[in-house]
Short mmCIF file of C-alpha atoms in Angstrom, two decimals:
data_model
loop_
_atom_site.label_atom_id
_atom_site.label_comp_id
_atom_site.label_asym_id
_atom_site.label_seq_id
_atom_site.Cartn_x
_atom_site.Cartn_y
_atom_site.Cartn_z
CA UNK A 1 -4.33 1.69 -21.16
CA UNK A 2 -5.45 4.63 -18.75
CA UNK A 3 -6.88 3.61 -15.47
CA UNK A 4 -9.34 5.90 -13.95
CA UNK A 5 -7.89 9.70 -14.20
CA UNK A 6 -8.92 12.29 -10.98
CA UNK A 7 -8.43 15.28 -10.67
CA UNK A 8 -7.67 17.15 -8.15
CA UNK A 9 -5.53 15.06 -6.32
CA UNK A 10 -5.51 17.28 -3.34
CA UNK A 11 -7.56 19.88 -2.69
CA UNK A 12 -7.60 22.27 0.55
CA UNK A 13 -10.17 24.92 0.97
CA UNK A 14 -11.99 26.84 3.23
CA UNK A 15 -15.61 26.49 4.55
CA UNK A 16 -18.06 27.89 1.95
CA UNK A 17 -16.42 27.52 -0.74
CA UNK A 18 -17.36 25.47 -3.88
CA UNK A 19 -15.73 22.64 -4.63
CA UNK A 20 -15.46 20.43 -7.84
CA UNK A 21 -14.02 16.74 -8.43
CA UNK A 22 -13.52 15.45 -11.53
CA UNK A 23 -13.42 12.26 -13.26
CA UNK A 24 -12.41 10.55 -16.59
CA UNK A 25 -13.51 6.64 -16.64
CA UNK A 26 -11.93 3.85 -18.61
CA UNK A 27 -12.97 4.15 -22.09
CA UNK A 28 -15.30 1.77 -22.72
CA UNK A 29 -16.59 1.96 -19.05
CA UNK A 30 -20.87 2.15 -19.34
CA UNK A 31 -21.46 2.82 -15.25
CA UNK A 32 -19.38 5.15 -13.02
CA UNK A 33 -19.48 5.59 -9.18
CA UNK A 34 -18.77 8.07 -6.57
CA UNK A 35 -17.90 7.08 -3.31
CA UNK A 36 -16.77 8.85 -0.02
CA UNK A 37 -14.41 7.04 2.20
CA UNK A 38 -13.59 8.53 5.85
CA UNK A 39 -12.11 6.54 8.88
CA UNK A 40 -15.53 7.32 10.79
CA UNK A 41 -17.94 5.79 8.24
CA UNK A 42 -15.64 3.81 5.50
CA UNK A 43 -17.01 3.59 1.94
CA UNK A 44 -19.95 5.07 1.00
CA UNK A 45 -21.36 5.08 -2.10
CA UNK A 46 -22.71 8.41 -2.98
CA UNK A 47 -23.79 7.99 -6.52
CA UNK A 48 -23.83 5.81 -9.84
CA UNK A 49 -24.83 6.61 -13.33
CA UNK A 50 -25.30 3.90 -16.02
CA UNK A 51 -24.85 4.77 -19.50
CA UNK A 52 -24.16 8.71 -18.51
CA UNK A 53 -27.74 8.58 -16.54
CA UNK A 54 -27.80 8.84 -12.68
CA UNK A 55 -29.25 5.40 -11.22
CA UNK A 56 -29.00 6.16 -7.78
CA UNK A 57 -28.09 8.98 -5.74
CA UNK A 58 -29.68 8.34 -2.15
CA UNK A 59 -25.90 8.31 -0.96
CA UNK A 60 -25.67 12.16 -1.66
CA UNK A 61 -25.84 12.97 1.91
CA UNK A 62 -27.47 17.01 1.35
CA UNK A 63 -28.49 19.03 -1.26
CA UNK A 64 -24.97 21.02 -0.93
CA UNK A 65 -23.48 17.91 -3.07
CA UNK A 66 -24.46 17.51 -6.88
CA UNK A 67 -22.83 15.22 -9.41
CA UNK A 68 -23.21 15.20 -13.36
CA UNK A 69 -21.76 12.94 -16.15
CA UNK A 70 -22.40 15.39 -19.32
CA UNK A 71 -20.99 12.50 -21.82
CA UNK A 72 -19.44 8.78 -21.65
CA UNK A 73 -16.21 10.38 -20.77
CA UNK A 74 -16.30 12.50 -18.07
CA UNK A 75 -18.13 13.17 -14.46
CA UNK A 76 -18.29 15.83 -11.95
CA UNK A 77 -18.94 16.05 -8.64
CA UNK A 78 -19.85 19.43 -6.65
CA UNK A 79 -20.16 20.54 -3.21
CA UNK A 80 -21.36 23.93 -2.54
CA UNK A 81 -21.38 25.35 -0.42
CA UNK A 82 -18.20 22.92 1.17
CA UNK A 83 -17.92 22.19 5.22
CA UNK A 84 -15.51 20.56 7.11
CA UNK A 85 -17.59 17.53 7.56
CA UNK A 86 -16.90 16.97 4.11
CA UNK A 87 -13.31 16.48 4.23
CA UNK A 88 -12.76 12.90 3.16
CA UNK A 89 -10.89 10.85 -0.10
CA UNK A 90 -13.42 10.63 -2.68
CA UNK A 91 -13.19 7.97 -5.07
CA UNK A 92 -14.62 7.64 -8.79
CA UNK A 93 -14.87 4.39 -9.90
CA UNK A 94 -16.32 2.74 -13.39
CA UNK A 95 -17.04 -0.55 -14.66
CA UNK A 96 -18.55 -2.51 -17.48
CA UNK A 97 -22.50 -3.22 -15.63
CA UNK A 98 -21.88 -6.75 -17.30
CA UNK A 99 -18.75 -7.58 -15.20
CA UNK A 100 -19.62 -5.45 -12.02
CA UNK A 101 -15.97 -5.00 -11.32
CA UNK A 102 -14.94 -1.97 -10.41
CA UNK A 103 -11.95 0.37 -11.35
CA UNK A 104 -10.74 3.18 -8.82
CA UNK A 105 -9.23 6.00 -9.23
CA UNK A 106 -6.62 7.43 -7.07
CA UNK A 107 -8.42 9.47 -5.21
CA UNK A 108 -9.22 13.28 -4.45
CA UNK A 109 -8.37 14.14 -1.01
CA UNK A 110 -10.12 17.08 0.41
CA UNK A 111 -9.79 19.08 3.15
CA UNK A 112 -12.39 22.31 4.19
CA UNK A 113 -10.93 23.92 7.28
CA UNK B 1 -31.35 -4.99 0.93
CA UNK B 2 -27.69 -6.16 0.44
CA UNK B 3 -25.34 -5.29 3.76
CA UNK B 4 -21.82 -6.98 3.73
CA UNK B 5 -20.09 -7.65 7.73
CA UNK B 6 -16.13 -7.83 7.40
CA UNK B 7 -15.14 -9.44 10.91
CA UNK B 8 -12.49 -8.00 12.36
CA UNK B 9 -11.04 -4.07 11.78
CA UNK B 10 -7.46 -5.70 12.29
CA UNK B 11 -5.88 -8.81 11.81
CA UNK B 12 -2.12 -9.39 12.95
CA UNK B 13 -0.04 -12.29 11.50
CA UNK B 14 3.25 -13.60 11.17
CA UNK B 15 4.97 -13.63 7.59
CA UNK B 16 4.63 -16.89 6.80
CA UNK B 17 1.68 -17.68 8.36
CA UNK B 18 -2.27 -17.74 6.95
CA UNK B 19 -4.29 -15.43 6.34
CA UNK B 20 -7.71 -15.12 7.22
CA UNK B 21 -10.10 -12.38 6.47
CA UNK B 22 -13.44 -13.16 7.33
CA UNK B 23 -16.74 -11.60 5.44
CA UNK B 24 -20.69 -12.60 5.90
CA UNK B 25 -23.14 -11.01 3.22
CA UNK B 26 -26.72 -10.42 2.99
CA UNK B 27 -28.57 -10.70 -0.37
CA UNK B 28 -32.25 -10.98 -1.41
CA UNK B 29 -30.58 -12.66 -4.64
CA UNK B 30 -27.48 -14.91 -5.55
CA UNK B 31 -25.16 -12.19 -5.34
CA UNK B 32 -21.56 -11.04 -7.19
CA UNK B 33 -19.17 -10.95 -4.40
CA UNK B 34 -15.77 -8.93 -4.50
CA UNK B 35 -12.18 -8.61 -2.51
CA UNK B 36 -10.61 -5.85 -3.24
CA UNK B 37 -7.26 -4.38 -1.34
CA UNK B 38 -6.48 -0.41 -0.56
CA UNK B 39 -2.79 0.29 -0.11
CA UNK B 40 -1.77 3.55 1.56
CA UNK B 41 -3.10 6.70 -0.89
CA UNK B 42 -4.28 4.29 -3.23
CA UNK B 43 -7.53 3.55 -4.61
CA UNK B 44 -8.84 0.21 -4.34
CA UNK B 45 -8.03 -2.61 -6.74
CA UNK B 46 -9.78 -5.91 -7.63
CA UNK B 47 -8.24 -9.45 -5.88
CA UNK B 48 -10.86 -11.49 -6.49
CA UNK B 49 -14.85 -12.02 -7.55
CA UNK B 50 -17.52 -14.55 -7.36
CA UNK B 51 -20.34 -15.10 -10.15
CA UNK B 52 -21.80 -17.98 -9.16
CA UNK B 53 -19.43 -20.29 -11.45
CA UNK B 54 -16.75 -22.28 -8.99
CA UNK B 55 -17.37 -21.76 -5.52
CA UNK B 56 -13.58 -21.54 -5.02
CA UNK B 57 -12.48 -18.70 -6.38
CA UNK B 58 -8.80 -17.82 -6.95
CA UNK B 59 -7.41 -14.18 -7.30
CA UNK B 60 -4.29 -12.58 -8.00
CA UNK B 61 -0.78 -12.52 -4.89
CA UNK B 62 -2.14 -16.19 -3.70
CA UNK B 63 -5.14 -15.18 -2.38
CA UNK B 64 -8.88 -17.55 -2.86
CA UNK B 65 -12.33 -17.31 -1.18
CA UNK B 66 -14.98 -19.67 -1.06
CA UNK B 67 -18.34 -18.52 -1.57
CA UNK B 68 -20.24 -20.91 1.15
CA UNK B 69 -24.54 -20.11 0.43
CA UNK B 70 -25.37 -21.92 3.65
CA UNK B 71 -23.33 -19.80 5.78
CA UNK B 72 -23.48 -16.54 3.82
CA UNK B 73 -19.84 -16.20 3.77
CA UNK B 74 -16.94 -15.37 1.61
CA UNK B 75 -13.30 -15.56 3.42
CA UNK B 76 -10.57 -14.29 1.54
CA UNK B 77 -7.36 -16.67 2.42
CA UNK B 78 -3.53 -16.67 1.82
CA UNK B 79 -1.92 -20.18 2.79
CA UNK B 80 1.55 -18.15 3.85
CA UNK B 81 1.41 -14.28 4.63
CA UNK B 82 4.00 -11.79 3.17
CA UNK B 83 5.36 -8.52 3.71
CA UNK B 84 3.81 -6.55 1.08
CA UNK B 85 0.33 -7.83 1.63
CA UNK B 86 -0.03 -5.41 4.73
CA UNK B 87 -2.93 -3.62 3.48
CA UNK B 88 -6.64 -3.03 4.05
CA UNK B 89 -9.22 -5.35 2.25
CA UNK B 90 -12.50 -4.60 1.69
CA UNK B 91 -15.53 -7.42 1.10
CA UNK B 92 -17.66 -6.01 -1.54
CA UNK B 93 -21.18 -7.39 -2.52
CA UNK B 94 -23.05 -6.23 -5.96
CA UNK B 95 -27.05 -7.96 -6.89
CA UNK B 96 -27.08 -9.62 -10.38
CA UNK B 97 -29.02 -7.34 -12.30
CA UNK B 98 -28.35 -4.70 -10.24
CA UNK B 99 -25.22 -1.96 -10.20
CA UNK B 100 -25.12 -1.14 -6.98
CA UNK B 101 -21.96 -2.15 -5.02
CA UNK B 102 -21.80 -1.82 -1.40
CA UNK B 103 -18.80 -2.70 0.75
CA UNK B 104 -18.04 -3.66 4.36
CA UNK B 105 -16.17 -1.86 6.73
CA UNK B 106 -12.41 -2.93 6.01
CA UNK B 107 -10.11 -4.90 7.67
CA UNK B 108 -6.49 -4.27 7.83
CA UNK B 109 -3.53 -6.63 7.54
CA UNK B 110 -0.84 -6.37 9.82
CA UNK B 111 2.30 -8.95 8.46
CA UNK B 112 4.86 -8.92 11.25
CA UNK B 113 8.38 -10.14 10.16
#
């Protein structure tokens, strides 16, 4: 079976510029996450929609960063305009709510100069 | 509000020896508790969880924690330390009922030969 798909893997851009992460859960998968990890401030999680509706998203740290989960099968998540503050590895996780354990993706690593 | 405290940012052993990788939670409510482990460009992946069946709870590569209520803790132990588990593990701590999964700050494993 698929794990978690990501896409971008990498990602370098420069300051201003809009950036977009995507996502494809495990089928199956009714919650999904977005986290943040840096060295300065670890894991955070950013967002997490149950059944394709966003729960929580009082991680988003600004209004520059939106996310969206359109359908069961796929999420996005946006930063516009980008700054190099924002240069982490974001992860996109999902899980069955019932068993609370999560599945990670690889990764997107991005880098604003 | 949950908070989980991972003791330690590294831990150094000798291959061969135990490992100990200390975590303290805090929970309003009998919480789901999680290991997981990050290798290098990897996302994280599950070792271990706690669901308030056994309070001894055995995950995959030899590892266990015990989820001890009076002391708020959940170590995650290995009775003999090997090569490949130099890694970083994360304590992870989820509310029943509840989605939300926050982590601690990390600790990595050093295994020296």
């Amino acid at each position: 079976d698929a794990g978690v798909i990501q896409s971008p893997r990498h990602e370098v851009t420069e300051m201003g510029q809009e950036v977009t992460l995507r996502c494809k859960p495990i089928s199956g998968h009714n919650s999904l996450f977005w986290y943040r990890q840096t060295m300065m401030r670890g894991l955070e999680l950013l967002i997490y929609f149950n059944n394709n509706v966003p729960i929580d998203d009082s991680g988003m740290p600004e209004d520059r960063f939106s996310a969206k989960m359109p359908n069961a099968s796929f999420s996005t998540l946006k930063i516009q305009p980008s700054e190099p503050r924002d240069s982490a590895v974001y992860f996109c996780a999902s899980s069955l709510a019932e068993t609370g354990e999560l599945f990670f993706g690889e990764g997107s690593r991005l880098t604003v100069l | 509000a949950q908070s989980v405290t991972q003791l330690g940012s590294h831990v150094s052993v000798s291959e061969g020896a135990l490992v100990l990788l200390r975590c303290n939670y805090s929970s309003s409510v009998p919480p789901y508790l999680f290991w997981y482990v990050q290798y290098p460009n990897q996302g994280l992946q599950l070792l271990l969880k706690y669901t308030s069946a056994a309070t001894l709870v055995k995950g995959i590569n030899g590892f266990e924690a015990e989820f001890k209520k009076s002391e708020t803790s959940f170590h995650l132990t290995k009775p003999s330390a090997h090569m490949s588990d130099a890694a970083e593990y994360f304590c992870a701590v989820r509310n029943t009922g509840g989605f939300k999964t926050i982590f601690g700050a990390g600790t990595r494993l050093f295994v020296k030969a």
